[in-house]
Amino acid sequence: MSTMTINGKLAALPDDPDAMLVDVVRDALDLTGTKLVCGAGVCGACTVLVDGAPVASCLMPAVAANGKSITTVEGIGAKKLHPVQKAFMAHDALQCGFCTPGFIVEAAAFHDGWRTAKGTAVPSREEIGAALSGHLCRCGAYDGIFRAVADACAGRYDGDDILPPRMEARDKVTGAAKYTVDVHHDGQLEGVILRSTSAHARISQLDLAAARAMPGVAAVISLLGDDNVVRFVGAPIAAVAAKDRKTALAALDAIKLNSEALPSAIGLSEARKPDAPVVFEKSARKKAGNVSEGGGSPAPWKGNIRGPSAAFSKKPKKVRSWVDGARAAKNPLLVEGTFRTGTQQHACLEPHAAVARFDGDRLTVHVSTQSVFHLMELIAKRFKLDHDKVRVIADHVGGGFGSKASLGAETTTAIELAREARAPVRVAFDRHEELSVTGYRPAAEVKIALLPSEQGDLKALSLIAHADTGAATNSTIAALARLIYPAEAKELADFDVISNLPPGAAFRGPGGPPMAFALEQAIDEAALRMNVDPIALRKRWDPDPNRQRLYDWALGLDVWRNRKTAASQTGRYRHGVGVATGYWLYLWQPGSKVEVAVKAGRLVVSSATQDIGTGTRTVLANTVAREFGLEPHEIDVKIGDSRLPEGPGSGGSRVTASVIPPTLLAIEQLKAAIQQQTKRQPLPGSNAPWREMLAASPDLSASSVRPEDSRQTSPGIQSPLKQAGFMGMIFGWMMRRFSNLAIGAGVPSSVQVIEVEVDTWLGHVRVVSAHTGIAVGKIAAPALAHSQAAGSVIQGVGYALYEAREIDSRTGDILSGGMEDYRIPGIADTPVIDVHFDEGGFGHVLGGSVGIGEVATVPTSPAVANAVCNATGIRLTELPIRPDRLVAALNKRTAA
């Protein structure tokens, strides 16, 4: 029998030559800190030490571990925390935490080798980046990782344990945090989905008998809709639950089907041709997905084109007339252009996954979700169950970014298979599924015309957006331009282009980045033609008080004041500095409830919300601790369970603004109850009166629902929807009525100044530094807010320079279905990041805090593009800014 030593203990190895070490570690030994993500040795999440050397366990056959000593993340800090683990905790070098164990293992090995060779010398960013180059973090926690590894190597965390700023940090750096993919019940089966290989087809026959007859198969079900039509490659057809994944996949191969191929339209260009095959007939339109945070607004739908959605336009006929006149007169101030953005995948490292278990008539579902409470409601409605019969749990969530906000196929399939098999079933998507059928930020084509007046004001703006939504609708890109840069007239129209591609989904600030990529470059171009400082022009055209303060901050940056022009630079490498502005809506969720209780002398705060890495646990703990004069680690936080009081979903930057106000009200009630019930009052002059009163208090609880905001706002602060007049009021009503989202007064805002280095020979763009100014009110968890802001910049850099889904335009196949093919930023791509928080503007919100996740990523891509223009004099209008596109543009200019 083959054996290995793992974390100091002897363990048997399977005889199966196909078994990989990662599967043995996770499944046979239940050491779930080691994560399986890419399965190709690209992401580093599965890293373990083999005889002291880091190895990607997803590539190592288990038989190769015979006689070896294996150390997983659980073994790194088994006796006491490693300095690297303490440094990661102290610097908040993590967010969702799914990638963290792999980073810890690699960084610990680097640290130990470094300390042996170089003592407490501090490694450079380049040395740290090279050591960790085989690891990916989709949340973009690299800024903290750099600082953590440097400080650990310098010996600054050799001493005692520290109290981290993030509540769950210890669990994440030790591998103890449990995600949905780590859940395992006795008798649990593995579910897999048979997916369409055709972009458009009608399934005429589906024979499941052979699959059902296979040994080890417990359930086989059809997933076809009532019309038996599949509309994209990857559409679900059937599903199998079996004793293990290998058996389940074999059963999929045994399913027989016959299909009739239907004409297809692949992608934006093909789908909007006049003679393009129609994806959704009128009777089937409700089957389309949704790419928006909300429910969308009514719009005409003809063939594959849904739109225009133009309710936020203002005097559009005047815009067309003025622009036509300026074009005819060859007005040099008229800025026109067509901007194109690529498809951005969410690329969550924890895949979409669900584990369903029935206990009699009660259903428990562990789901990697952004909304435990709302998902419980959706499941209850779909399966005709009472709410108290359904429980949704998400202890930890490995990234979401908008893709895990709804009831997905992983969840419904797991439930249906569990009901059929009468056993627990897990459905976890593989990496190709994750990068093909779980949603994406739609690519877009944005045509813009911007016309300043003779007096230098913004006279007219036209922005027409066509979004490549796949089998989905409700894109909102152009409409977002109504709520920034007031103008005499605006023509704003959104079109969905529906095609036989998987449906898009909401993605961090949906519609914001493509809108800003076009608008912010047009603003910069106008500044060049008007010979005005680009920040000064924004300050003139944009009256929002939050952004006015950020413009003043940006104008004072040395990197901005010392920037060079393109004409003043020669040589291969050119440096440029660009600026861009972004905003998002201040959203909160009505009905959000928080309970604060005293139990056995400890404070417990509870809400059926979840933490997807954004710091919800810490925000709640910090809020309660501050009000009682305690430390956050003295507070118990209960979230991630739909049985708790109704909580908000994690999307649209709504959570902080939804939970802090009811928490403060509940605290006020609880304090009154404690004072009334406690027999022993604190000693006179006590420096910790509430600690003494809590120790003497009986068990008590108080809860509150999120109240409406105060109508008393600071000067200039109003709902952005007022700019849109009556239609803005209607939109706000629709968001409340159909999406349970309230839009508050005040605008979360961001201004970013980015410095790039451009290699004019090879077309490579490197972001050197990023300065991000953010106005989102009081910061409830400073270290975590910094992490969110820096991670948002990293995702924006990926959108600007690297990320693009590739498809086969003939078949509809997704060609970038692996992490080796879909490029997201790595640690070496990380610039030096400076984060500036302006904490004013939201005094009318109880607690003064709103969300940060959306707004901080909106302006990054146009800031990068404007920096490239500042360096080279070339305005690039297509994302990502690939080397070949930049070289072609440079060559075209040279030839001209």
PDB file of C-alpha atoms in Angstrom, residues 215-330:
ATOM      1  CA  PRO A 215     -24.313   1.230 -11.001  1.00  0.00           C
ATOM      2  CA  GLY A 216     -23.697   4.083  -8.584  1.00  0.00           C
ATOM      3  CA  VAL A 217     -26.210   6.422 -10.236  1.00  0.00           C
ATOM      4  CA  ALA A 218     -28.957   7.603  -7.890  1.00  0.00           C
ATOM      5  CA  ALA A 219     -30.895  10.119  -9.997  1.00  0.00           C
ATOM      6  CA  VAL A 220     -31.163  11.324 -13.586  1.00  0.00           C
ATOM      7  CA  ILE A 221     -33.472  14.215 -14.494  1.00  0.00           C
ATOM      8  CA  SER A 222     -34.328  16.384 -17.485  1.00  0.00           C
ATOM      9  CA  LEU A 223     -33.599  20.108 -17.244  1.00  0.00           C
ATOM     10  CA  LEU A 224     -35.229  21.115 -20.513  1.00  0.00           C
ATOM     11  CA  GLY A 225     -37.835  23.864 -20.577  1.00  0.00           C
ATOM     12  CA  ASP A 226     -41.341  23.429 -21.867  1.00  0.00           C
ATOM     13  CA  ASP A 227     -40.309  24.224 -25.452  1.00  0.00           C
ATOM     14  CA  ASN A 228     -37.328  21.794 -25.461  1.00  0.00           C
ATOM     15  CA  VAL A 229     -35.193  24.523 -27.079  1.00  0.00           C
ATOM     16  CA  VAL A 230     -31.597  25.290 -26.127  1.00  0.00           C
ATOM     17  CA  ARG A 231     -30.403  28.763 -27.068  1.00  0.00           C
ATOM     18  CA  PHE A 232     -26.659  28.728 -26.356  1.00  0.00           C
ATOM     19  CA  VAL A 233     -23.750  26.353 -26.018  1.00  0.00           C
ATOM     20  CA  GLY A 234     -23.771  25.249 -22.411  1.00  0.00           C
ATOM     21  CA  ALA A 235     -27.525  25.419 -21.899  1.00  0.00           C
ATOM     22  CA  PRO A 236     -28.601  22.695 -19.421  1.00  0.00           C
ATOM     23  CA  ILE A 237     -30.305  19.608 -20.826  1.00  0.00           C
ATOM     24  CA  ALA A 238     -30.177  16.957 -18.109  1.00  0.00           C
ATOM     25  CA  ALA A 239     -28.465  16.193 -14.815  1.00  0.00           C
ATOM     26  CA  VAL A 240     -27.118  13.162 -12.973  1.00  0.00           C
ATOM     27  CA  ALA A 241     -26.420  12.442  -9.302  1.00  0.00           C
ATOM     28  CA  ALA A 242     -24.035   9.587  -8.597  1.00  0.00           C
ATOM     29  CA  LYS A 243     -21.723   8.262  -5.898  1.00  0.00           C
ATOM     30  CA  ASP A 244     -18.787  10.274  -7.281  1.00  0.00           C
ATOM     31  CA  ARG A 245     -17.985  12.685 -10.089  1.00  0.00           C
ATOM     32  CA  LYS A 246     -16.326  10.034 -12.255  1.00  0.00           C
ATOM     33  CA  THR A 247     -19.475   7.890 -12.228  1.00  0.00           C
ATOM     34  CA  ALA A 248     -21.697  10.902 -12.817  1.00  0.00           C
ATOM     35  CA  LEU A 249     -19.696  11.953 -15.881  1.00  0.00           C
ATOM     36  CA  ALA A 250     -19.871   8.426 -17.254  1.00  0.00           C
ATOM     37  CA  ALA A 251     -23.649   8.546 -16.814  1.00  0.00           C
ATOM     38  CA  LEU A 252     -23.813  11.795 -18.782  1.00  0.00           C
ATOM     39  CA  ASP A 253     -22.078  10.039 -21.649  1.00  0.00           C
ATOM     40  CA  ALA A 254     -24.772   7.355 -21.540  1.00  0.00           C
ATOM     41  CA  ILE A 255     -27.616   9.827 -22.092  1.00  0.00           C
ATOM     42  CA  LYS A 256     -28.924   9.666 -25.637  1.00  0.00           C
ATOM     43  CA  LEU A 257     -30.544  12.595 -27.365  1.00  0.00           C
ATOM     44  CA  ASN A 258     -31.685  13.627 -30.793  1.00  0.00           C
ATOM     45  CA  SER A 259     -31.877  17.254 -31.776  1.00  0.00           C
ATOM     46  CA  GLU A 260     -32.885  19.494 -34.642  1.00  0.00           C
ATOM     47  CA  ALA A 261     -30.357  22.230 -35.374  1.00  0.00           C
ATOM     48  CA  LEU A 262     -31.873  25.717 -35.573  1.00  0.00           C
ATOM     49  CA  PRO A 263     -30.334  28.799 -37.202  1.00  0.00           C
ATOM     50  CA  SER A 264     -28.219  30.799 -34.763  1.00  0.00           C
ATOM     51  CA  ALA A 265     -26.947  34.343 -34.369  1.00  0.00           C
ATOM     52  CA  ILE A 266     -23.610  34.493 -32.554  1.00  0.00           C
ATOM     53  CA  GLY A 267     -22.546  37.800 -31.060  1.00  0.00           C
ATOM     54  CA  LEU A 268     -23.448  41.450 -31.428  1.00  0.00           C
ATOM     55  CA  SER A 269     -22.648  41.934 -35.110  1.00  0.00           C
ATOM     56  CA  GLU A 270     -24.475  38.854 -36.377  1.00  0.00           C
ATOM     57  CA  ALA A 271     -27.487  39.213 -34.079  1.00  0.00           C
ATOM     58  CA  ARG A 272     -28.386  42.717 -35.230  1.00  0.00           C
ATOM     59  CA  LYS A 273     -28.350  41.968 -38.941  1.00  0.00           C
ATOM     60  CA  PRO A 274     -31.830  42.475 -40.457  1.00  0.00           C
ATOM     61  CA  ASP A 275     -32.079  38.813 -41.503  1.00  0.00           C
ATOM     62  CA  ALA A 276     -30.595  37.339 -38.296  1.00  0.00           C
ATOM     63  CA  PRO A 277     -32.349  34.283 -36.822  1.00  0.00           C
ATOM     64  CA  VAL A 278     -34.510  35.290 -33.874  1.00  0.00           C
ATOM     65  CA  VAL A 279     -33.276  33.983 -30.523  1.00  0.00           C
ATOM     66  CA  PHE A 280     -36.475  34.460 -28.514  1.00  0.00           C
ATOM     67  CA  GLU A 281     -39.859  34.359 -30.156  1.00  0.00           C
ATOM     68  CA  LYS A 282     -42.368  36.627 -28.449  1.00  0.00           C
ATOM     69  CA  SER A 283     -43.853  33.760 -26.426  1.00  0.00           C
ATOM     70  CA  ALA A 284     -40.430  32.812 -25.065  1.00  0.00           C
ATOM     71  CA  ARG A 285     -39.069  36.224 -24.056  1.00  0.00           C
ATOM     72  CA  LYS A 286     -39.582  35.620 -20.347  1.00  0.00           C
ATOM     73  CA  LYS A 287     -36.881  32.962 -20.582  1.00  0.00           C
ATOM     74  CA  ALA A 288     -34.226  35.646 -21.167  1.00  0.00           C
ATOM     75  CA  GLY A 289     -31.757  36.357 -18.387  1.00  0.00           C
ATOM     76  CA  ASN A 290     -31.164  39.699 -16.651  1.00  0.00           C
ATOM     77  CA  VAL A 291     -27.896  41.670 -16.760  1.00  0.00           C
ATOM     78  CA  SER A 292     -29.052  44.402 -14.378  1.00  0.00           C
ATOM     79  CA  GLU A 293     -29.124  44.952 -10.607  1.00  0.00           C
ATOM     80  CA  GLY A 294     -32.852  45.657 -10.907  1.00  0.00           C
ATOM     81  CA  GLY A 295     -35.715  44.394 -12.967  1.00  0.00           C
ATOM     82  CA  GLY A 296     -35.176  46.693 -15.934  1.00  0.00           C
ATOM     83  CA  SER A 297     -37.644  49.024 -17.621  1.00  0.00           C
ATOM     84  CA  PRO A 298     -40.089  48.358 -20.470  1.00  0.00           C
ATOM     85  CA  ALA A 299     -38.689  48.783 -23.977  1.00  0.00           C
ATOM     86  CA  PRO A 300     -39.644  47.854 -27.539  1.00  0.00           C
ATOM     87  CA  TRP A 301     -38.366  44.461 -28.684  1.00  0.00           C
ATOM     88  CA  LYS A 302     -38.095  43.590 -32.349  1.00  0.00           C
ATOM     89  CA  GLY A 303     -36.209  40.531 -33.515  1.00  0.00           C
ATOM     90  CA  ASN A 304     -32.987  40.402 -31.515  1.00  0.00           C
ATOM     91  CA  ILE A 305     -32.929  44.098 -30.645  1.00  0.00           C
ATOM     92  CA  ARG A 306     -34.549  45.273 -27.454  1.00  0.00           C
ATOM     93  CA  GLY A 307     -34.675  49.050 -27.294  1.00  0.00           C
ATOM     94  CA  PRO A 308     -34.313  51.862 -27.347  1.00  0.00           C
ATOM     95  CA  SER A 309     -34.647  52.314 -23.626  1.00  0.00           C
ATOM     96  CA  ALA A 310     -34.390  56.094 -23.575  1.00  0.00           C
ATOM     97  CA  ALA A 311     -36.456  57.305 -20.637  1.00  0.00           C
ATOM     98  CA  PHE A 312     -33.539  59.300 -19.200  1.00  0.00           C
ATOM     99  CA  SER A 313     -33.071  61.399 -22.326  1.00  0.00           C
ATOM    100  CA  LYS A 314     -33.587  65.159 -22.108  1.00  0.00           C
ATOM    101  CA  LYS A 315     -34.559  67.078 -25.253  1.00  0.00           C
ATOM    102  CA  PRO A 316     -33.053  64.424 -27.561  1.00  0.00           C
ATOM    103  CA  LYS A 317     -34.258  66.162 -30.743  1.00  0.00           C
ATOM    104  CA  LYS A 318     -32.271  69.247 -29.791  1.00  0.00           C
ATOM    105  CA  VAL A 319     -29.184  67.085 -29.287  1.00  0.00           C
ATOM    106  CA  ARG A 320     -29.474  65.624 -32.774  1.00  0.00           C
ATOM    107  CA  SER A 321     -30.064  69.037 -34.287  1.00  0.00           C
ATOM    108  CA  TRP A 322     -27.142  70.687 -32.495  1.00  0.00           C
ATOM    109  CA  VAL A 323     -24.756  67.818 -33.216  1.00  0.00           C
ATOM    110  CA  ASP A 324     -25.741  67.711 -36.897  1.00  0.00           C
ATOM    111  CA  GLY A 325     -25.189  71.450 -37.126  1.00  0.00           C
ATOM    112  CA  ALA A 326     -21.809  71.258 -35.400  1.00  0.00           C
ATOM    113  CA  ARG A 327     -20.744  68.427 -37.686  1.00  0.00           C
ATOM    114  CA  ALA A 328     -21.806  70.347 -40.774  1.00  0.00           C
ATOM    115  CA  ALA A 329     -19.943  73.427 -39.556  1.00  0.00           C
ATOM    116  CA  LYS A 330     -16.890  71.303 -38.728  1.00  0.00           C
TER     117      LYS A 330
END
